[in-house]
């Protein structure tokens, strides 16, 4: 099946999709988005993603979006694609209007979506983990809203890649570690899992919430408490969570080995719990 796109009511091949040059998403980054995984031909953590999308829409005052229509389009995208495992990108912008900073009156929000098949990462890649570098956070102050304004994330990611790393992890002016460019960050110290608390400095990750819930169910102590850069670097284990990252260890940080240099025992337990949750989701079809 071909990769599929949706633009304001029209479905078709991605290569034929067209967005107006006056779309405010293009002109100002004036929009929000979600990325969802499809497992077994079904949207994973669907309701949770819709709740966050609505929160982002409200956060930047985009009105007039019918969430039932959003749900229907996402379901139709999956059905038309026929993909068993895929990544669905869904974007809402304030709409199309001549370029001017104030919100345009009477403009209908624009809806854009794409769906592409994905393959799971090899098990050896998951076991090996990622190499990360820490970077001072220079992004805007509302990272809790999933907006199209991702230039800071793009620059940090490219800086990491250019320096021979796989990912960048941000820390704030107070020296406390926040999150990665496209994932939430966790550290394990003495068997306790730490992650930065919810607020304007990090995205309220859907996978973050799931992993914390699963961890508590299997008896892993978890604290929503930020760690200083020094403590984070000295952690026994570090890992990331996200829709596309799922759950993966950081085995090298700022050029130094994390813990034993492999996926640690707590991360392994949490990854197993996550995988089991996905298996249960597949079995519930």
CSV table of C-alpha atoms in Angstrom, one decimal:
chain,number,residue,atom,x,y,z
A,1,UNK,CA,0.0,0.0,0.0
A,2,UNK,CA,1.3,3.6,-0.7
A,3,UNK,CA,2.0,6.0,2.0
A,4,UNK,CA,-1.0,8.1,2.6
A,5,UNK,CA,-1.8,11.8,3.2
A,6,UNK,CA,-4.8,13.8,4.3
A,7,UNK,CA,-5.3,17.5,3.7
A,8,UNK,CA,-8.5,19.2,4.7
A,9,UNK,CA,-10.9,16.5,3.7
A,10,UNK,CA,-8.9,14.9,0.8
A,11,UNK,CA,-7.1,11.6,1.0
A,12,UNK,CA,-4.4,10.6,-1.4
A,13,UNK,CA,-0.8,9.6,-2.0
A,14,UNK,CA,1.8,11.6,0.0
A,15,UNK,CA,3.6,12.8,-3.1
A,16,UNK,CA,0.4,14.4,-4.3
A,17,UNK,CA,-0.5,16.3,-1.1
A,18,UNK,CA,-0.4,20.1,-1.3
A,19,UNK,CA,-0.5,22.6,1.5
A,20,UNK,CA,-1.1,26.4,0.9
A,21,UNK,CA,1.9,28.7,1.0
A,22,UNK,CA,-0.3,30.9,3.2
A,23,UNK,CA,-0.9,28.2,5.8
A,24,UNK,CA,0.1,29.7,9.2
A,25,UNK,CA,1.7,26.4,10.1
A,26,UNK,CA,4.2,27.1,7.4
A,27,UNK,CA,4.5,30.9,8.0
A,28,UNK,CA,4.6,30.9,11.8
A,29,UNK,CA,4.7,27.4,13.1
A,30,UNK,CA,1.2,28.3,14.3
A,31,UNK,CA,-0.1,24.8,14.9
A,32,UNK,CA,0.1,21.6,16.9
A,33,UNK,CA,0.6,18.0,16.2
A,34,UNK,CA,0.6,14.4,17.4
A,35,UNK,CA,2.5,11.3,16.4
A,36,UNK,CA,0.7,8.0,17.1
A,37,UNK,CA,1.9,4.4,16.6
A,38,UNK,CA,-0.2,1.8,14.9
A,39,UNK,CA,0.2,-1.8,16.2
A,40,UNK,CA,-1.7,-4.6,14.6
A,41,UNK,CA,-3.6,-2.1,12.5
A,42,UNK,CA,-4.9,-0.2,15.5
A,43,UNK,CA,-4.0,3.1,17.0
A,44,UNK,CA,-2.0,2.6,20.2
A,45,UNK,CA,-2.9,4.8,23.3
A,46,UNK,CA,-5.4,6.5,21.0
A,47,UNK,CA,-7.5,8.3,23.7
A,48,UNK,CA,-4.4,9.6,25.5
A,49,UNK,CA,-3.1,11.2,22.3
A,50,UNK,CA,-6.4,12.8,21.6
A,51,UNK,CA,-6.5,14.3,25.1
A,52,UNK,CA,-3.0,15.8,24.6
A,53,UNK,CA,-3.9,17.2,21.2
A,54,UNK,CA,-6.9,19.0,22.7
A,55,UNK,CA,-4.7,20.4,25.4
A,56,UNK,CA,-2.2,21.7,22.8
A,57,UNK,CA,-5.1,23.2,20.8
A,58,UNK,CA,-6.5,25.0,23.8
A,59,UNK,CA,-2.9,26.1,24.8
A,60,UNK,CA,-2.5,28.1,21.7
A,61,UNK,CA,-6.1,29.1,21.3
A,62,UNK,CA,-7.0,27.2,18.1
A,63,UNK,CA,-10.8,27.0,18.1
A,64,UNK,CA,-13.3,25.2,16.0
A,65,UNK,CA,-11.7,21.8,15.8
A,66,UNK,CA,-14.2,18.9,16.1
A,67,UNK,CA,-12.5,16.2,18.1
A,68,UNK,CA,-14.9,13.5,16.9
A,69,UNK,CA,-13.9,14.4,13.3
A,70,UNK,CA,-10.2,14.2,14.4
A,71,UNK,CA,-10.8,10.7,15.7
A,72,UNK,CA,-12.7,9.7,12.5
A,73,UNK,CA,-9.9,10.9,10.2
A,74,UNK,CA,-7.2,9.1,12.2
A,75,UNK,CA,-9.2,5.8,12.1
A,76,UNK,CA,-9.9,6.3,8.4
A,77,UNK,CA,-6.2,6.9,7.7
A,78,UNK,CA,-5.3,3.6,9.4
A,79,UNK,CA,-8.1,1.7,7.6
A,80,UNK,CA,-7.2,3.1,4.1
A,81,UNK,CA,-3.5,2.5,4.6
A,82,UNK,CA,-3.8,-1.2,5.5
A,83,UNK,CA,-0.5,-0.9,7.4
A,84,UNK,CA,-0.1,-3.3,10.3
A,85,UNK,CA,2.7,-1.3,12.0
A,86,UNK,CA,2.9,2.4,11.2
A,87,UNK,CA,3.4,6.0,12.3
A,88,UNK,CA,0.6,8.4,12.0
A,89,UNK,CA,1.4,12.1,12.0
A,90,UNK,CA,-1.6,14.5,12.6
A,91,UNK,CA,-1.3,18.3,12.4
A,92,UNK,CA,-3.7,21.1,13.0
A,93,UNK,CA,-2.8,24.7,12.1
A,94,UNK,CA,-4.7,27.9,12.7
A,95,UNK,CA,-5.5,28.0,9.0
A,96,UNK,CA,-4.8,29.8,5.7
A,97,UNK,CA,-4.6,33.6,5.6
A,98,UNK,CA,-2.3,36.3,4.2
A,99,UNK,CA,0.8,36.6,6.4
A,100,UNK,CA,0.1,38.8,9.4
A,101,UNK,CA,0.9,38.1,13.1
A,102,UNK,CA,-2.5,38.6,14.7
A,103,UNK,CA,-5.0,35.7,14.6
A,104,UNK,CA,-7.0,36.0,11.4
A,105,UNK,CA,-10.8,36.3,12.0
A,106,UNK,CA,-13.1,33.7,10.5
A,107,UNK,CA,-10.4,31.3,9.3
A,108,UNK,CA,-11.0,27.6,9.6
A,109,UNK,CA,-8.2,25.4,11.0
A,110,UNK,CA,-6.3,23.3,8.5
A,111,UNK,CA,-5.9,19.6,9.1
A,112,UNK,CA,-2.9,17.7,7.6
A,113,UNK,CA,-2.0,14.0,8.3
A,114,UNK,CA,0.3,11.3,7.0
A,115,UNK,CA,0.8,7.7,7.7
A,116,UNK,CA,3.9,5.6,6.9
A,117,UNK,CA,4.8,2.0,7.7
A,118,UNK,CA,7.6,1.5,10.3
A,119,UNK,CA,9.7,-1.5,11.2
A,120,UNK,CA,10.7,-2.3,14.8
A,121,UNK,CA,14.3,-1.6,15.7
A,122,UNK,CA,16.5,-4.8,15.9
A,123,UNK,CA,16.7,-6.3,19.4
A,124,UNK,CA,20.5,-5.8,19.3
A,125,UNK,CA,20.0,-2.0,18.8
A,126,UNK,CA,17.7,-1.8,21.8
A,127,UNK,CA,20.2,-3.8,23.9
A,128,UNK,CA,23.1,-1.6,22.8
A,129,UNK,CA,21.4,1.7,23.7
A,130,UNK,CA,22.1,5.2,22.5
A,131,UNK,CA,24.9,7.7,23.0
A,132,UNK,CA,23.7,11.1,24.2
A,133,UNK,CA,25.2,14.6,24.8
A,134,UNK,CA,23.8,17.2,27.2
A,135,UNK,CA,23.0,20.6,25.9
A,136,UNK,CA,21.7,23.8,27.7
A,137,UNK,CA,18.0,24.2,26.9
A,138,UNK,CA,17.5,27.2,24.6
A,139,UNK,CA,13.9,26.4,23.5
A,140,UNK,CA,10.8,28.5,24.1
A,141,UNK,CA,9.1,28.4,27.5
A,142,UNK,CA,6.1,26.2,26.7
A,143,UNK,CA,7.5,22.8,25.9
A,144,UNK,CA,4.4,21.2,27.4
A,145,UNK,CA,2.5,22.2,24.3
A,146,UNK,CA,3.2,19.9,21.3
A,147,UNK,CA,3.5,22.7,18.8
A,148,UNK,CA,5.1,22.9,15.4
A,149,UNK,CA,7.9,25.1,16.8
A,150,UNK,CA,10.6,22.5,16.8
A,151,UNK,CA,13.6,24.4,15.5
A,152,UNK,CA,15.4,24.2,18.9
A,153,UNK,CA,14.9,20.4,19.0
A,154,UNK,CA,16.2,20.1,15.4
A,155,UNK,CA,19.3,22.2,16.1
A,156,UNK,CA,20.1,20.2,19.2
A,157,UNK,CA,19.6,16.9,17.5
A,158,UNK,CA,21.8,17.9,14.6
A,159,UNK,CA,24.5,19.2,17.0
A,160,UNK,CA,24.4,15.8,18.7
A,161,UNK,CA,24.7,13.9,15.4
A,162,UNK,CA,27.5,16.2,14.2
A,163,UNK,CA,29.4,15.5,17.4
A,164,UNK,CA,29.1,11.7,17.0
A,165,UNK,CA,26.2,11.1,19.4
A,166,UNK,CA,22.7,9.8,18.8
A,167,UNK,CA,20.6,12.2,20.9
A,168,UNK,CA,20.8,15.4,22.9
A,169,UNK,CA,19.4,15.8,26.4
A,170,UNK,CA,18.5,19.3,27.6
A,171,UNK,CA,19.2,20.8,31.0
A,172,UNK,CA,17.9,24.1,32.3
A,173,UNK,CA,19.6,27.2,33.7
A,174,UNK,CA,19.5,25.7,37.1
A,175,UNK,CA,21.5,22.7,35.9
A,176,UNK,CA,18.7,20.3,36.2
A,177,UNK,CA,18.1,17.8,33.4
A,178,UNK,CA,14.8,18.1,31.6
A,179,UNK,CA,14.2,15.9,28.5
A,180,UNK,CA,15.7,14.8,25.2
A,181,UNK,CA,14.9,16.3,21.8
A,182,UNK,CA,12.1,13.9,21.0
A,183,UNK,CA,11.7,11.9,24.2
A,184,UNK,CA,11.4,12.1,28.0
A,185,UNK,CA,14.5,11.4,30.0
A,186,UNK,CA,14.8,9.2,33.1
A,187,UNK,CA,17.7,8.3,35.4
A,188,UNK,CA,18.0,5.4,37.9
A,189,UNK,CA,19.9,6.0,41.1
A,190,UNK,CA,20.0,3.3,43.8
A,191,UNK,CA,17.0,1.5,42.3
A,192,UNK,CA,14.8,4.6,42.2
A,193,UNK,CA,13.7,6.1,38.9
A,194,UNK,CA,13.8,9.9,38.6
A,195,UNK,CA,12.3,12.0,35.9
A,196,UNK,CA,11.6,15.8,35.6
A,197,UNK,CA,8.2,16.8,36.9
A,198,UNK,CA,5.4,17.9,34.6
A,199,UNK,CA,5.3,21.6,33.8
A,200,UNK,CA,6.1,24.1,31.0
A,201,UNK,CA,9.7,22.8,30.5
A,202,UNK,CA,8.9,19.3,29.3
A,203,UNK,CA,6.3,17.5,27.1
A,204,UNK,CA,3.7,15.4,29.0
A,205,UNK,CA,4.8,12.3,27.3
A,206,UNK,CA,2.2,9.6,26.6
A,207,UNK,CA,4.8,6.8,26.8
A,208,UNK,CA,6.3,8.5,29.9
A,209,UNK,CA,2.9,8.2,31.7
A,210,UNK,CA,2.5,4.6,30.6
A,211,UNK,CA,6.0,3.6,31.7
A,212,UNK,CA,5.6,5.3,35.1
A,213,UNK,CA,2.2,3.5,35.6
A,214,UNK,CA,3.7,0.1,34.6
A,215,UNK,CA,6.8,0.7,36.8
A,216,UNK,CA,4.7,1.3,39.8
A,217,UNK,CA,2.6,-1.8,39.1
A,218,UNK,CA,5.7,-4.0,39.1
A,219,UNK,CA,7.1,-2.3,42.2
A,220,UNK,CA,9.7,0.1,40.7
A,221,UNK,CA,9.9,3.3,42.8
A,222,UNK,CA,9.5,6.4,40.6
A,223,UNK,CA,9.9,10.0,41.6
A,224,UNK,CA,8.9,13.0,39.5
A,225,UNK,CA,12.0,14.9,40.6
A,226,UNK,CA,14.7,16.5,38.5
A,227,UNK,CA,18.3,15.6,38.9
A,228,UNK,CA,21.2,18.0,38.5
A,229,UNK,CA,23.5,17.4,35.6
A,230,UNK,CA,26.2,16.0,37.8
A,231,UNK,CA,23.8,13.5,39.5
A,232,UNK,CA,22.3,12.5,36.1
A,233,UNK,CA,25.8,11.8,34.7
A,234,UNK,CA,26.6,9.6,37.7
A,235,UNK,CA,23.3,7.7,37.5
A,236,UNK,CA,23.3,3.9,37.5
A,237,UNK,CA,21.1,3.9,34.4
A,238,UNK,CA,19.6,6.4,32.0
A,239,UNK,CA,16.8,5.8,29.5
A,240,UNK,CA,14.4,7.6,27.2
A,241,UNK,CA,10.7,7.1,26.5
A,242,UNK,CA,8.6,8.3,23.6
A,243,UNK,CA,6.2,7.2,20.9
A,244,UNK,CA,8.9,6.5,18.4
A,245,UNK,CA,11.7,5.9,20.9
A,246,UNK,CA,9.4,3.5,22.9
A,247,UNK,CA,11.8,2.8,25.8
A,248,UNK,CA,15.6,2.7,25.2
A,249,UNK,CA,18.7,3.0,27.3
A,250,UNK,CA,21.3,5.7,27.1
A,251,UNK,CA,24.6,3.8,27.6
A,252,UNK,CA,27.0,6.7,27.0
A,253,UNK,CA,26.5,10.2,28.2
A,254,UNK,CA,28.8,13.1,27.3
A,255,UNK,CA,31.4,10.6,26.3
A,256,UNK,CA,31.3,8.6,29.5
A,257,UNK,CA,29.9,5.1,30.1
A,258,UNK,CA,26.6,5.0,32.0
A,259,UNK,CA,26.6,2.3,34.7
A,260,UNK,CA,27.8,-1.0,33.3
A,261,UNK,CA,27.7,0.3,29.7
A,262,UNK,CA,24.6,-1.7,28.7
A,263,UNK,CA,20.9,-1.7,29.3
A,264,UNK,CA,20.6,-1.9,33.1
A,265,UNK,CA,18.3,-4.1,35.2
A,266,UNK,CA,15.7,-1.5,36.0
A,267,UNK,CA,15.5,-0.4,32.4
A,268,UNK,CA,15.3,-4.0,31.3
A,269,UNK,CA,12.3,-4.6,33.7
A,270,UNK,CA,10.5,-1.5,32.5
A,271,UNK,CA,11.1,-2.4,28.8
A,272,UNK,CA,9.7,-5.9,29.5
A,273,UNK,CA,6.7,-4.5,31.1
A,274,UNK,CA,6.2,-2.1,28.1
A,275,UNK,CA,6.6,-4.9,25.6
A,276,UNK,CA,4.1,-7.0,27.6
A,277,UNK,CA,1.6,-4.2,27.5
A,278,UNK,CA,1.9,-3.9,23.7
A,279,UNK,CA,1.5,-7.7,23.4
A,280,UNK,CA,-1.7,-7.4,25.5
A,281,UNK,CA,-2.9,-4.6,23.3
A,282,UNK,CA,-2.4,-6.8,20.2
A,283,UNK,CA,-4.1,-9.7,21.8
A,284,UNK,CA,-7.1,-7.6,22.7
A,285,UNK,CA,-8.0,-7.0,19.0
